Amino acid sequence: MITYTLNIAQYIILIALSIITGYILNEIVRAIKNGDFFD
């Protein structure tokens, strides 16, 4: 039961990290397209 809970926690953390990473990458791409990245 403990390992099951750990797996759920790791799954949630993995999803959260992927969402945050995708959001950051999206912001960087948007900044580069707008020309604000190298300002």
Short mmCIF file of C-alpha atoms in Angstrom, two decimals:
data_model
loop_
_atom_site.label_atom_id
_atom_site.label_comp_id
_atom_site.label_asym_id
_atom_site.label_seq_id
_atom_site.Cartn_x
_atom_site.Cartn_y
_atom_site.Cartn_z
CA MET A 1 0.00 0.00 0.00
CA ILE A 2 2.87 2.35 0.78
CA THR A 3 4.55 1.73 -2.57
CA TYR A 4 1.19 2.28 -4.28
CA THR A 5 0.86 5.70 -2.64
CA LEU A 6 4.45 6.54 -3.57
CA ASN A 7 3.76 5.63 -7.19
CA ILE A 8 0.74 7.94 -7.25
CA ALA A 9 2.82 10.77 -5.76
CA GLN A 10 5.59 10.24 -8.30
CA TYR A 11 3.01 10.17 -11.11
CA ILE A 12 1.47 13.46 -9.94
CA ILE A 13 4.91 15.09 -9.58
CA LEU A 14 5.89 13.86 -13.05
CA ILE A 15 2.73 15.36 -14.58
CA ALA A 16 3.24 18.65 -12.72
CA LEU A 17 6.87 18.86 -13.87
CA SER A 18 5.93 18.17 -17.50
CA ILE A 19 3.20 20.84 -17.39
CA ILE A 20 5.57 23.40 -15.84
CA THR A 21 8.32 22.52 -18.33
CA GLY A 22 5.94 22.82 -21.26
CA TYR A 23 4.70 26.18 -19.98
CA ILE A 24 8.26 27.52 -19.56
CA LEU A 25 9.29 26.29 -23.02
CA ASN A 26 6.16 27.89 -24.49
CA GLU A 27 6.99 31.22 -22.82
CA ILE A 28 10.59 31.07 -24.10
CA VAL A 29 9.44 30.33 -27.67
CA ARG A 30 6.92 33.17 -27.47
CA ALA A 31 9.60 35.56 -26.17
CA ILE A 32 11.96 34.57 -28.99
CA LYS A 33 9.22 35.07 -31.59
CA ASN A 34 8.43 38.52 -30.14
CA GLY A 35 12.14 39.38 -30.01
CA ASP A 36 12.03 40.05 -26.26
CA PHE A 37 14.29 37.15 -25.35
CA PHE A 38 17.56 38.79 -26.41
CA ASP A 39 16.60 42.20 -25.10
#
